[in-house]
PDB file of C-alpha atoms in Angstrom:
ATOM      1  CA  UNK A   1      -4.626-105.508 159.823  1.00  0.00           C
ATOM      2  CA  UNK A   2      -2.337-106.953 156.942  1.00  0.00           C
ATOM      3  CA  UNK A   3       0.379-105.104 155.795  1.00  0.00           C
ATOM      4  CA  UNK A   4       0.545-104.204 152.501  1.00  0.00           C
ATOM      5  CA  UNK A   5       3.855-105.981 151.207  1.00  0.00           C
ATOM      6  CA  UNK A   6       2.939-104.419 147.379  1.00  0.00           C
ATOM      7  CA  UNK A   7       5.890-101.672 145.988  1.00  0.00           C
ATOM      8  CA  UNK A   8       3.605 -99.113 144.047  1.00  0.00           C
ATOM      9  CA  UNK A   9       4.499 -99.016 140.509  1.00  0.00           C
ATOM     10  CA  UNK A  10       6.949 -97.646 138.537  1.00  0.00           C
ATOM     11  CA  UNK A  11       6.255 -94.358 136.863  1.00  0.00           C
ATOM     12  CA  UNK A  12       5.961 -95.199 132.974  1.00  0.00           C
ATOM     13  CA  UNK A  13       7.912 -93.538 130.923  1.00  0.00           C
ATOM     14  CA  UNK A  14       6.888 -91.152 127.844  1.00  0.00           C
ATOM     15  CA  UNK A  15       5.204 -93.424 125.109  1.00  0.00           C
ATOM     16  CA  UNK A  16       8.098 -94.275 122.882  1.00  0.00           C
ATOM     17  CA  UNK A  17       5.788 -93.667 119.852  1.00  0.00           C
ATOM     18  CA  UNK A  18       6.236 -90.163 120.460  1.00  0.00           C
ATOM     19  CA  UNK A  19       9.755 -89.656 120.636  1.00  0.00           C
ATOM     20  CA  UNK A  20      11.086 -86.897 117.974  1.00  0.00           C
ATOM     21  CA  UNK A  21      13.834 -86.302 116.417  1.00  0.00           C
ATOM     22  CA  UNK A  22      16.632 -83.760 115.190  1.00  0.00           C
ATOM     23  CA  UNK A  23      17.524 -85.299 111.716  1.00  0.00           C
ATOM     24  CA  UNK A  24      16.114 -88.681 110.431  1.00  0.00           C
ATOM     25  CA  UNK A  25      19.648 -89.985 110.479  1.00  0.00           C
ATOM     26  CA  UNK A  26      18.393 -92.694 113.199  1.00  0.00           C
ATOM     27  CA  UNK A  27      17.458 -96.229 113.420  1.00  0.00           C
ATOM     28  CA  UNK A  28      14.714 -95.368 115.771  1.00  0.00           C
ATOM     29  CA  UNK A  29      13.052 -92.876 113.419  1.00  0.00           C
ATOM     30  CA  UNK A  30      13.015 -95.626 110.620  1.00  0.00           C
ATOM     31  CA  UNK A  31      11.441 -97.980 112.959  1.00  0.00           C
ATOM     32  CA  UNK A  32       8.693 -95.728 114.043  1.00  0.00           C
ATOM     33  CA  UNK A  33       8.275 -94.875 109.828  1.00  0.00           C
ATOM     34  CA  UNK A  34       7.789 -98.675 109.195  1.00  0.00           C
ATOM     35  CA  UNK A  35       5.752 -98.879 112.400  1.00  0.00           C
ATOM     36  CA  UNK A  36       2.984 -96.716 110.863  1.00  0.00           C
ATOM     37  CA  UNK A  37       2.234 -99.202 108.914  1.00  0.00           C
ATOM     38  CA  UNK A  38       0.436-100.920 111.924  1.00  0.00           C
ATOM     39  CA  UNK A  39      -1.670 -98.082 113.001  1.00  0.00           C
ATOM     40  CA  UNK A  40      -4.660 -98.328 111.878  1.00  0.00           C
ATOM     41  CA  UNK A  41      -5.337 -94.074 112.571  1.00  0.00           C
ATOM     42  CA  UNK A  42      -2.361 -93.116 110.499  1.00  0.00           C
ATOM     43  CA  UNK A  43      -3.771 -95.925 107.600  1.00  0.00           C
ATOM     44  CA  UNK A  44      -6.824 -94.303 107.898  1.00  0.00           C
ATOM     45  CA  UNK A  45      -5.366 -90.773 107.145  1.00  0.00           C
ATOM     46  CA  UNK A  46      -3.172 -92.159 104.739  1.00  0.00           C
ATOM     47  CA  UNK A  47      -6.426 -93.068 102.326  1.00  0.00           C
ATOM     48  CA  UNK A  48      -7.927 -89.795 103.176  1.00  0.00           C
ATOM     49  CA  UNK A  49      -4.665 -87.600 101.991  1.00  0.00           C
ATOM     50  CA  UNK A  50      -4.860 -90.189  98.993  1.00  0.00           C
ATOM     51  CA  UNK A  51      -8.279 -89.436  98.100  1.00  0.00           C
ATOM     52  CA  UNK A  52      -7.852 -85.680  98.563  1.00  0.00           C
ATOM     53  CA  UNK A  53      -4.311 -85.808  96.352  1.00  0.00           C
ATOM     54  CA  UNK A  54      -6.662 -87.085  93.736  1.00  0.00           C
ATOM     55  CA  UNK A  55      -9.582 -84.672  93.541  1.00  0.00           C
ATOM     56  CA  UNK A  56      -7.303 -81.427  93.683  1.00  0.00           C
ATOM     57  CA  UNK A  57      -4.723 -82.899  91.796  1.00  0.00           C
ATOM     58  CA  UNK A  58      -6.681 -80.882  88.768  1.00  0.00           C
ATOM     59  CA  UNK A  59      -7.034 -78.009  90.776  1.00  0.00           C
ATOM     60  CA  UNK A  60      -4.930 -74.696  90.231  1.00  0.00           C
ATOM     61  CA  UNK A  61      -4.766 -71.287  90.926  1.00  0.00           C
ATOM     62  CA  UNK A  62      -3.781 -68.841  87.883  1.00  0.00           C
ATOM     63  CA  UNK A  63      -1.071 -66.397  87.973  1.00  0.00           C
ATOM     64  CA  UNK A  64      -0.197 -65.155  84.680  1.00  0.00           C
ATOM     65  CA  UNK A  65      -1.166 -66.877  81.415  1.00  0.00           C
ATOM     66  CA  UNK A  66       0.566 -70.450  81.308  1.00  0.00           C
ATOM     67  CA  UNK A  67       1.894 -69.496  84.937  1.00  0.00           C
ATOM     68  CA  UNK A  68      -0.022 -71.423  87.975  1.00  0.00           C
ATOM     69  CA  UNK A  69       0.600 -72.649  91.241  1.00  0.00           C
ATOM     70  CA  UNK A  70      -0.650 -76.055  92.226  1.00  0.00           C
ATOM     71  CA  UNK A  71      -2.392 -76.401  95.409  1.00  0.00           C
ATOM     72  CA  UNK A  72      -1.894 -80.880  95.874  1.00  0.00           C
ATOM     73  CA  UNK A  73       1.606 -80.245  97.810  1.00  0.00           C
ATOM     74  CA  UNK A  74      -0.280 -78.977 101.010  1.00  0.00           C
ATOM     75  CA  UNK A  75      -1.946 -81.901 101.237  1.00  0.00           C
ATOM     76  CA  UNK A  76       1.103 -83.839 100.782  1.00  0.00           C
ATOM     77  CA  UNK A  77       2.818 -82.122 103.407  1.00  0.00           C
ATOM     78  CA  UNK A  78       0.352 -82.651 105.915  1.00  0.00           C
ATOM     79  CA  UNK A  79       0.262 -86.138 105.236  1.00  0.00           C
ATOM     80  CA  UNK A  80       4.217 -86.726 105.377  1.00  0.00           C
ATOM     81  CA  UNK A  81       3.966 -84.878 107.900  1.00  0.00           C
ATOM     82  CA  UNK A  82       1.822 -87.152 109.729  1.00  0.00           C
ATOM     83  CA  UNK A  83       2.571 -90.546 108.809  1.00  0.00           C
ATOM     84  CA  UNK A  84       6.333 -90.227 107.764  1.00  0.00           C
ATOM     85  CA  UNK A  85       8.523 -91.174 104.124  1.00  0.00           C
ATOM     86  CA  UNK A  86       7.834 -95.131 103.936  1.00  0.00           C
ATOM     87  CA  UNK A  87       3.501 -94.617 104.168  1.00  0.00           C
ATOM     88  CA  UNK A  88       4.291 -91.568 102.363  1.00  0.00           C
ATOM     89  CA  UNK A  89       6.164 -93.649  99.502  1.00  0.00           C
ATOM     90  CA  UNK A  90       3.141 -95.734  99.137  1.00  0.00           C
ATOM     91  CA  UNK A  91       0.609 -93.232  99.235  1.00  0.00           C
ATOM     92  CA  UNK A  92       2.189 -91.228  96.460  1.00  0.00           C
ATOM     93  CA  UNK A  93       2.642 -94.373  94.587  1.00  0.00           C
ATOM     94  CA  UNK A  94      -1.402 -95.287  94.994  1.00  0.00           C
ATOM     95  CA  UNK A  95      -2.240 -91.426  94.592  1.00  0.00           C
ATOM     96  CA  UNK A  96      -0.507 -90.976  91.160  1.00  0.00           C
ATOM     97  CA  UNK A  97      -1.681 -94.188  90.191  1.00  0.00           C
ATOM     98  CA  UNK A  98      -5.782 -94.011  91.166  1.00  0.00           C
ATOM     99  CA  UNK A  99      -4.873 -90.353  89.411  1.00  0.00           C
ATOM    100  CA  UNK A 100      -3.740 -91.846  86.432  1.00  0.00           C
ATOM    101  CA  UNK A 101      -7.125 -93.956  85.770  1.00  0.00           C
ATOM    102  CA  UNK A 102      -9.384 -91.807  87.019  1.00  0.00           C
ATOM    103  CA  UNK A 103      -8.220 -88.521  85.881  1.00  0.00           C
ATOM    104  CA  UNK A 104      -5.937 -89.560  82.813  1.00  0.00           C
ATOM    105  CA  UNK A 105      -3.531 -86.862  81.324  1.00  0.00           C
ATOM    106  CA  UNK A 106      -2.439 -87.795  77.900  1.00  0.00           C
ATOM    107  CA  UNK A 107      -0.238 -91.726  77.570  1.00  0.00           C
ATOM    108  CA  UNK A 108       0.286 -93.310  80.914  1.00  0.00           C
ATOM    109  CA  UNK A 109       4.328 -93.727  81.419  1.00  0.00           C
ATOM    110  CA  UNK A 110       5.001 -95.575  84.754  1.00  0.00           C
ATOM    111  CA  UNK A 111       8.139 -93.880  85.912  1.00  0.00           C
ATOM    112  CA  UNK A 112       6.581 -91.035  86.489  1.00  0.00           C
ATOM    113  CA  UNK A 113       5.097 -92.643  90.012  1.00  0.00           C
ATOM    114  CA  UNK A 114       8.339 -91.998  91.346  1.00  0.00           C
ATOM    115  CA  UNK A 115       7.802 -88.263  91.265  1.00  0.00           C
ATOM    116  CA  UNK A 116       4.804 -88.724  93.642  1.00  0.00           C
ATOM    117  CA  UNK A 117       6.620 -90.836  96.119  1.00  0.00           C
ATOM    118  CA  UNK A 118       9.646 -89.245  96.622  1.00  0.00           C
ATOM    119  CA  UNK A 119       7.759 -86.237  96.768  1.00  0.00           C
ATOM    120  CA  UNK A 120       6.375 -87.132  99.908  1.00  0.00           C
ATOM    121  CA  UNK A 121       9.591 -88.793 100.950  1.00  0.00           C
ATOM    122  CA  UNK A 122      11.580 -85.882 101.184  1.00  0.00           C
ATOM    123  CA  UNK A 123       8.510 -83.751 102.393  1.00  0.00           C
ATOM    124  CA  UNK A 124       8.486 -86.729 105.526  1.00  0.00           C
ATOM    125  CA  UNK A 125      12.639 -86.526 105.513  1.00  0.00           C
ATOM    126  CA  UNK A 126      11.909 -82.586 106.881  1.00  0.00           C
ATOM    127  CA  UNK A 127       8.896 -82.905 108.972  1.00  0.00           C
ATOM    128  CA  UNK A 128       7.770 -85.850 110.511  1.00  0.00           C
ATOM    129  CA  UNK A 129       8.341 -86.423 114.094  1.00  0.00           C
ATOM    130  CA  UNK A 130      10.515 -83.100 113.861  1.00  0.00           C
ATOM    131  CA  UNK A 131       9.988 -80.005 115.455  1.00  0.00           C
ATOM    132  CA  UNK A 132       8.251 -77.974 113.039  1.00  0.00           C
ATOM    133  CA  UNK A 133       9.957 -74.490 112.264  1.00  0.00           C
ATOM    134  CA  UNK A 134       9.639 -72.218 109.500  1.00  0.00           C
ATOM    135  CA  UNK A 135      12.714 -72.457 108.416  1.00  0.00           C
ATOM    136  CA  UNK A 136      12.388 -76.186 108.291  1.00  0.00           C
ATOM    137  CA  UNK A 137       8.924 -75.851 105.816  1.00  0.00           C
ATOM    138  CA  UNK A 138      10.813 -73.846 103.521  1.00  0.00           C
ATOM    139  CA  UNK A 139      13.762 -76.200 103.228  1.00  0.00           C
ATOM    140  CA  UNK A 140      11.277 -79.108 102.893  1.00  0.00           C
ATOM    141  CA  UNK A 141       9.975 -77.315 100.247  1.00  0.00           C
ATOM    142  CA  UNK A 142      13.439 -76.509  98.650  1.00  0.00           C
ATOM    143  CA  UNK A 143      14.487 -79.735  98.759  1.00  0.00           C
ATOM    144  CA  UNK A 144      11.218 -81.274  97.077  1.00  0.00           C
ATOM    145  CA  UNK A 145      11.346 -78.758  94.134  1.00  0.00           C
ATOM    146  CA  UNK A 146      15.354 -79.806  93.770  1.00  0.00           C
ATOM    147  CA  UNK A 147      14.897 -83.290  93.695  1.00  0.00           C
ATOM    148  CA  UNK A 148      11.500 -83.699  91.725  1.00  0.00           C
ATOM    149  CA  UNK A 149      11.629 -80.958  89.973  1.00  0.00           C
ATOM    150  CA  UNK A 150      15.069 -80.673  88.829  1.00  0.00           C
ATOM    151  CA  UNK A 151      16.608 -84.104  88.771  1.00  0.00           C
ATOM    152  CA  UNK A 152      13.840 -86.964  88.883  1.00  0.00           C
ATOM    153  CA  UNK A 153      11.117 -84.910  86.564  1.00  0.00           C
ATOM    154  CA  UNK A 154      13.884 -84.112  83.763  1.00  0.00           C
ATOM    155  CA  UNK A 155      15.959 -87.074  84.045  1.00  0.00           C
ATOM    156  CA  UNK A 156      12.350 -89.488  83.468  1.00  0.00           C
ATOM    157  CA  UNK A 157      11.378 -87.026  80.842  1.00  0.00           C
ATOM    158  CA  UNK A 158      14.463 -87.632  78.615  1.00  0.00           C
ATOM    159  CA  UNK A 159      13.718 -91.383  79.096  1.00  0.00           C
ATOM    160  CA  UNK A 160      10.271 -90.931  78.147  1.00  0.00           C
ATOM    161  CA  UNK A 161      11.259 -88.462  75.132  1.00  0.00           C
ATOM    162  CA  UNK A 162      13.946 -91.323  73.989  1.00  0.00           C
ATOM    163  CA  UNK A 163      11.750 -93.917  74.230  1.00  0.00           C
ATOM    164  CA  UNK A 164       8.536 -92.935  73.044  1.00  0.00           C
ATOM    165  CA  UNK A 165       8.665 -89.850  70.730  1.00  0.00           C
ATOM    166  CA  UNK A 166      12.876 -90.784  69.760  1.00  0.00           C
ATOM    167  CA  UNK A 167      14.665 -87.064  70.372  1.00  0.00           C
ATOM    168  CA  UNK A 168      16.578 -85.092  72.941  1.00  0.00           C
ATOM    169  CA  UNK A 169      15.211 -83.772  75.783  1.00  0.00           C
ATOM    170  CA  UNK A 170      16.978 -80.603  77.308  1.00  0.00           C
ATOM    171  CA  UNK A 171      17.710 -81.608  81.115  1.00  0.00           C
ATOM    172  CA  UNK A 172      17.278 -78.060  82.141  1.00  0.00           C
ATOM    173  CA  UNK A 173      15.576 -75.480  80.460  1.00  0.00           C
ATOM    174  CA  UNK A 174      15.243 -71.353  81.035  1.00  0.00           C
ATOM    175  CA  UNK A 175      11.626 -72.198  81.381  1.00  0.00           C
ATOM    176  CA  UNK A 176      11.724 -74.484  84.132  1.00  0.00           C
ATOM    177  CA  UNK A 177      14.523 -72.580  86.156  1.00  0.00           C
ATOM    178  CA  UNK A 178      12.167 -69.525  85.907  1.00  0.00           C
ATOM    179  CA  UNK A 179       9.070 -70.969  86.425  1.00  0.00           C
ATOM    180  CA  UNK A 180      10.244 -72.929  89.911  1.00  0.00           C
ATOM    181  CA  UNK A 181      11.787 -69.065  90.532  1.00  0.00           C
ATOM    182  CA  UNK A 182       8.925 -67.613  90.600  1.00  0.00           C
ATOM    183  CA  UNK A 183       6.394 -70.195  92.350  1.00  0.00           C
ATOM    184  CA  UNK A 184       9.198 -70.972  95.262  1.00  0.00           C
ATOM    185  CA  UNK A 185       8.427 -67.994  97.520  1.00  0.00           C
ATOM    186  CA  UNK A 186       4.282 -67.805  96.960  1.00  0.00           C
ATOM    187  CA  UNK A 187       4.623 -72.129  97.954  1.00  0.00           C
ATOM    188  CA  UNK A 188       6.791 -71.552 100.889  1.00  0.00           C
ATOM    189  CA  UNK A 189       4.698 -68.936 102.113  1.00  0.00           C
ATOM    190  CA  UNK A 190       1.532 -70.727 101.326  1.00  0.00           C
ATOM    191  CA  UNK A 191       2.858 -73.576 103.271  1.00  0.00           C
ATOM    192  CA  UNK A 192       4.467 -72.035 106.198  1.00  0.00           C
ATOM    193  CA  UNK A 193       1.034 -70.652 106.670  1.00  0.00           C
ATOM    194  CA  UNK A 194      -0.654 -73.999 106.313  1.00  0.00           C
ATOM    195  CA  UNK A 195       1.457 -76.070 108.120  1.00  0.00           C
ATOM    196  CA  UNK A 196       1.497 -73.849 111.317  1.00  0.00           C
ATOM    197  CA  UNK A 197      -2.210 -73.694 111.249  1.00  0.00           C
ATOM    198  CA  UNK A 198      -2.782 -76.986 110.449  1.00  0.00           C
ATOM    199  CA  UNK A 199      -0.191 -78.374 113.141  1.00  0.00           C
ATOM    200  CA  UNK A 200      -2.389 -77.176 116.054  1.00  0.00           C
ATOM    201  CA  UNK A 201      -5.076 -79.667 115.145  1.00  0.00           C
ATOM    202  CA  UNK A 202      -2.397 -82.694 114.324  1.00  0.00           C
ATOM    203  CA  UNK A 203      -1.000 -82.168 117.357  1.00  0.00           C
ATOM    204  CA  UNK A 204      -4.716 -81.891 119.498  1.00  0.00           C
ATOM    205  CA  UNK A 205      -5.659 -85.134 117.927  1.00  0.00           C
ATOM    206  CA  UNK A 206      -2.064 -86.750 118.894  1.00  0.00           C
ATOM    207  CA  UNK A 207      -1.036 -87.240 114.849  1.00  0.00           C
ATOM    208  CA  UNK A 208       1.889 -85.199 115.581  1.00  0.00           C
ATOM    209  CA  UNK A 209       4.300 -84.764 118.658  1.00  0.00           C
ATOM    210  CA  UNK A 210       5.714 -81.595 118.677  1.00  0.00           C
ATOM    211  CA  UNK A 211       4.215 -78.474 120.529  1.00  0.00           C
ATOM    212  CA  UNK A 212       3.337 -76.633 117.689  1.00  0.00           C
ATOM    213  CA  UNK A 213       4.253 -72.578 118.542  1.00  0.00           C
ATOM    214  CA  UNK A 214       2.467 -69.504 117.345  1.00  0.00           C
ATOM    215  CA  UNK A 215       3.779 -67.680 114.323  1.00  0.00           C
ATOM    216  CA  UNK A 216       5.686 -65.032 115.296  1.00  0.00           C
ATOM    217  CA  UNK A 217       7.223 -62.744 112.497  1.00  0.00           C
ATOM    218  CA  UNK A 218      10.918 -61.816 113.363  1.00  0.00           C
ATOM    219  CA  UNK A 219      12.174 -58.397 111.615  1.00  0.00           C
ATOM    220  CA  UNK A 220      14.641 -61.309 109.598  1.00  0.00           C
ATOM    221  CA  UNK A 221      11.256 -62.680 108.467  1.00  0.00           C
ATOM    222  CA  UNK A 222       9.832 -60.021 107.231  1.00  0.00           C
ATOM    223  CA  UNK A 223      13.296 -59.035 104.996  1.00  0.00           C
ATOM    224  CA  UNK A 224      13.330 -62.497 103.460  1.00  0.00           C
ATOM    225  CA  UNK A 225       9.599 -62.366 102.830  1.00  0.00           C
ATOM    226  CA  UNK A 226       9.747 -58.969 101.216  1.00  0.00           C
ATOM    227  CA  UNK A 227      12.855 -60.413  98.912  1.00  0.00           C
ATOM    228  CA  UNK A 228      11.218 -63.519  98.342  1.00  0.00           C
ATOM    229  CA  UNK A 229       8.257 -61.449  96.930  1.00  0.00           C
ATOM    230  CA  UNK A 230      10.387 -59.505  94.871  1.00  0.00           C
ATOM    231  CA  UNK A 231      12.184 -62.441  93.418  1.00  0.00           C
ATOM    232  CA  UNK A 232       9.156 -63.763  92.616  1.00  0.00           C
ATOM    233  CA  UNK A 233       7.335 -60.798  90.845  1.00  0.00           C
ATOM    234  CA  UNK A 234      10.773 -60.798  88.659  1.00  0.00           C
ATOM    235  CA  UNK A 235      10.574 -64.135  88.016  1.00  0.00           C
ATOM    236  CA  UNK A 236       6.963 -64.045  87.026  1.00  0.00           C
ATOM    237  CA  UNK A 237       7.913 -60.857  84.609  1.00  0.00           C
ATOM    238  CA  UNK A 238      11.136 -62.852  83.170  1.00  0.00           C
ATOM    239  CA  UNK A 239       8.706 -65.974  82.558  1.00  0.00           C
ATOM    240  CA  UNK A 240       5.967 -63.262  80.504  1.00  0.00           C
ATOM    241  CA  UNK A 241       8.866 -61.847  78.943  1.00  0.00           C
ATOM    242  CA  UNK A 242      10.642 -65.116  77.805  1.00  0.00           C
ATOM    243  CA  UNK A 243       7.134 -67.212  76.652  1.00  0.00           C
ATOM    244  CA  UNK A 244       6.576 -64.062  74.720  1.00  0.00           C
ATOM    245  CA  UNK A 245       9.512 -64.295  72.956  1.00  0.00           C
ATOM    246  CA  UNK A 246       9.445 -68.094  72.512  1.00  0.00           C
ATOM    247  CA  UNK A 247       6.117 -67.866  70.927  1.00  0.00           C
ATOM    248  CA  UNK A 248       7.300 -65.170  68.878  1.00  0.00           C
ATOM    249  CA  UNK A 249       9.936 -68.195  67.751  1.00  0.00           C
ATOM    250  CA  UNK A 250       7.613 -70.899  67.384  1.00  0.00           C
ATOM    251  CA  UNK A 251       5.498 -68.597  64.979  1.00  0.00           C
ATOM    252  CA  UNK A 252       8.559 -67.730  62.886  1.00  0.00           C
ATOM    253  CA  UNK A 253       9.669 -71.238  62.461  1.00  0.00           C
ATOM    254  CA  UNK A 254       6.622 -72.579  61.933  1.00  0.00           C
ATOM    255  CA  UNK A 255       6.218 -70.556  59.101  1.00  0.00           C
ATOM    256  CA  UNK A 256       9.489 -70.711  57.800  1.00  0.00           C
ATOM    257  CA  UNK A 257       9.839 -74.789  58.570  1.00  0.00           C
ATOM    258  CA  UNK A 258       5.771 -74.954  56.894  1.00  0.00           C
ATOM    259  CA  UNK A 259       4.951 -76.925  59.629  1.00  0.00           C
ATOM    260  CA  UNK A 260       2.003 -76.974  62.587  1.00  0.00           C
ATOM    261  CA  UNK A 261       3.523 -74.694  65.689  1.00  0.00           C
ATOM    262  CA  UNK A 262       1.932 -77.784  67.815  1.00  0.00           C
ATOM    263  CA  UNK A 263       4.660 -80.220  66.124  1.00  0.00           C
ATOM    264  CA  UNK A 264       7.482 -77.438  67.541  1.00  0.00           C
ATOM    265  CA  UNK A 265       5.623 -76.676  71.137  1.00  0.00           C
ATOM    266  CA  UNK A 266       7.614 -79.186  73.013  1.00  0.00           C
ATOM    267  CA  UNK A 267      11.035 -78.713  71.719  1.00  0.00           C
ATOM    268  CA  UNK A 268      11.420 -74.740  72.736  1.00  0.00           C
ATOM    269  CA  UNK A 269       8.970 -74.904  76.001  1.00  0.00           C
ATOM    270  CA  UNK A 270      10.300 -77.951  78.017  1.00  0.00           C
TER     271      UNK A 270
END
């Protein structure tokens, strides 16, 4: 009988694909980002977050009269979520653009792109290959509404106002401010929601790597979500209460000025 001179294998080690991460301050986790770009699953979901971006892009739900919450940014999570911020960069980028013929909204202006890639960039900076909490989905969220809302948004607008219709464009605005006020806590809820359900699946299929946990409501929880709430109520009131009184303005100008209220809209809403 021959002796079997053959070591047994080596264990092998957890796929490296899977490896998560704490922050995205890492080589590693911008290697695996470019990476996705070569699996042909997370390409595939890729085209089916773009395609869903673009039918609900449209969609809304109503809260009070000129007040509505979008529902496109749980998609977009899921999706940054999934494949991470370089695919996400280029699926906001062919999203906003296949938007933009299909679906068009008034004159194209190109820079506006960059508000639907970089909102799935920083969506991807907070979630992908991260473990997902729910303090981490609201400061995903946070950080989306600061950076697209408040800094790229207004700072393309005053290009676009310069440029096109030549006059000012106030950076920020009461509106705005109260308006992000008072959709913040019904998105973050919405979201942290979403996210946890949706993770379960993601993470059953092997899109994501990170255990997802059951929700569990902590006493802390239930104190910010009861503020948040109440913030947002106010803000909704202060939003009635100030596009009441702005359209009180517009009506007395336009009158005054003899001119359409349309040709005034822009300059006291925005």
């Amino acid at each position: 009988m021959k002796k079997n001179n053959q070591t047994p294998p080596t264990p092998i080690p957890a796929p490296y694909e899977k490896e998560l991460f704490k922050t995205p301050f890492s080589a590693k986790y911008w290697k695996l980002a470019f990476k996705e770009f070569t699996n042909w699953r997370t390409l595939v979901i890729a085209a089916l977050i773009i395609a869903m971006r673009v039918a609900i892009k449209s969609v809304s739900i109503p809260i009070v009269p000129g007040l509505y919450i979008g529902i496109d940014f749980i998609v977009n999570s899921v999706g940054s979520m999934i494949y991470g911020p370089i695919v996400a960069l280029a699926a906001g980028a062919v999203s906003d653009t296949i938007g933009a013929i299909l679906f068009p909204k008034g004159a194209y202006f190109f820079p506006f792109i960059f508000v639907e890639m970089m909102s799935g960039f920083v969506f991807a900076l907070f979630l992908y290959r991260q473990k997902l909490t729910s303090w981490r989905v609201v400061l995903s969220r946070l950080a989306v509404v600061v950076i697209c809302n408040f800094i790229i948004n207004p700072a393309i607008m005053t290009v676009y106002y310069s440029l096109i219709m030549d006059k000012g464009y106030e950076f920020i605005t009461i509106a705005r401010v109260i308006k992000n006020a008072a959709l913040f806590p019904l998105e973050c809820i919405i979201l942290v929601f979403w996210l946890g359900a949706v993770s379960f699946a993601t993470y059953r299929m092997g899109l994501t790597y990170s255990m997802p946990e059951k929700l569990k409501l902590k006493p802390v929880h239930y104190v910010v979500l009861i503020l948040s709430v109440g913030i947002a109520i106010g803000a909704i009131f202060g939003y009635m209460y100030y596009k009441k009184a702005s359209d009180a303005n517009k009506t007395s100008l336009a009158a005054c000025c003899m001119i359409p209220e349309t040709a005034i809209t822009e300059c006291i809403t925005n």
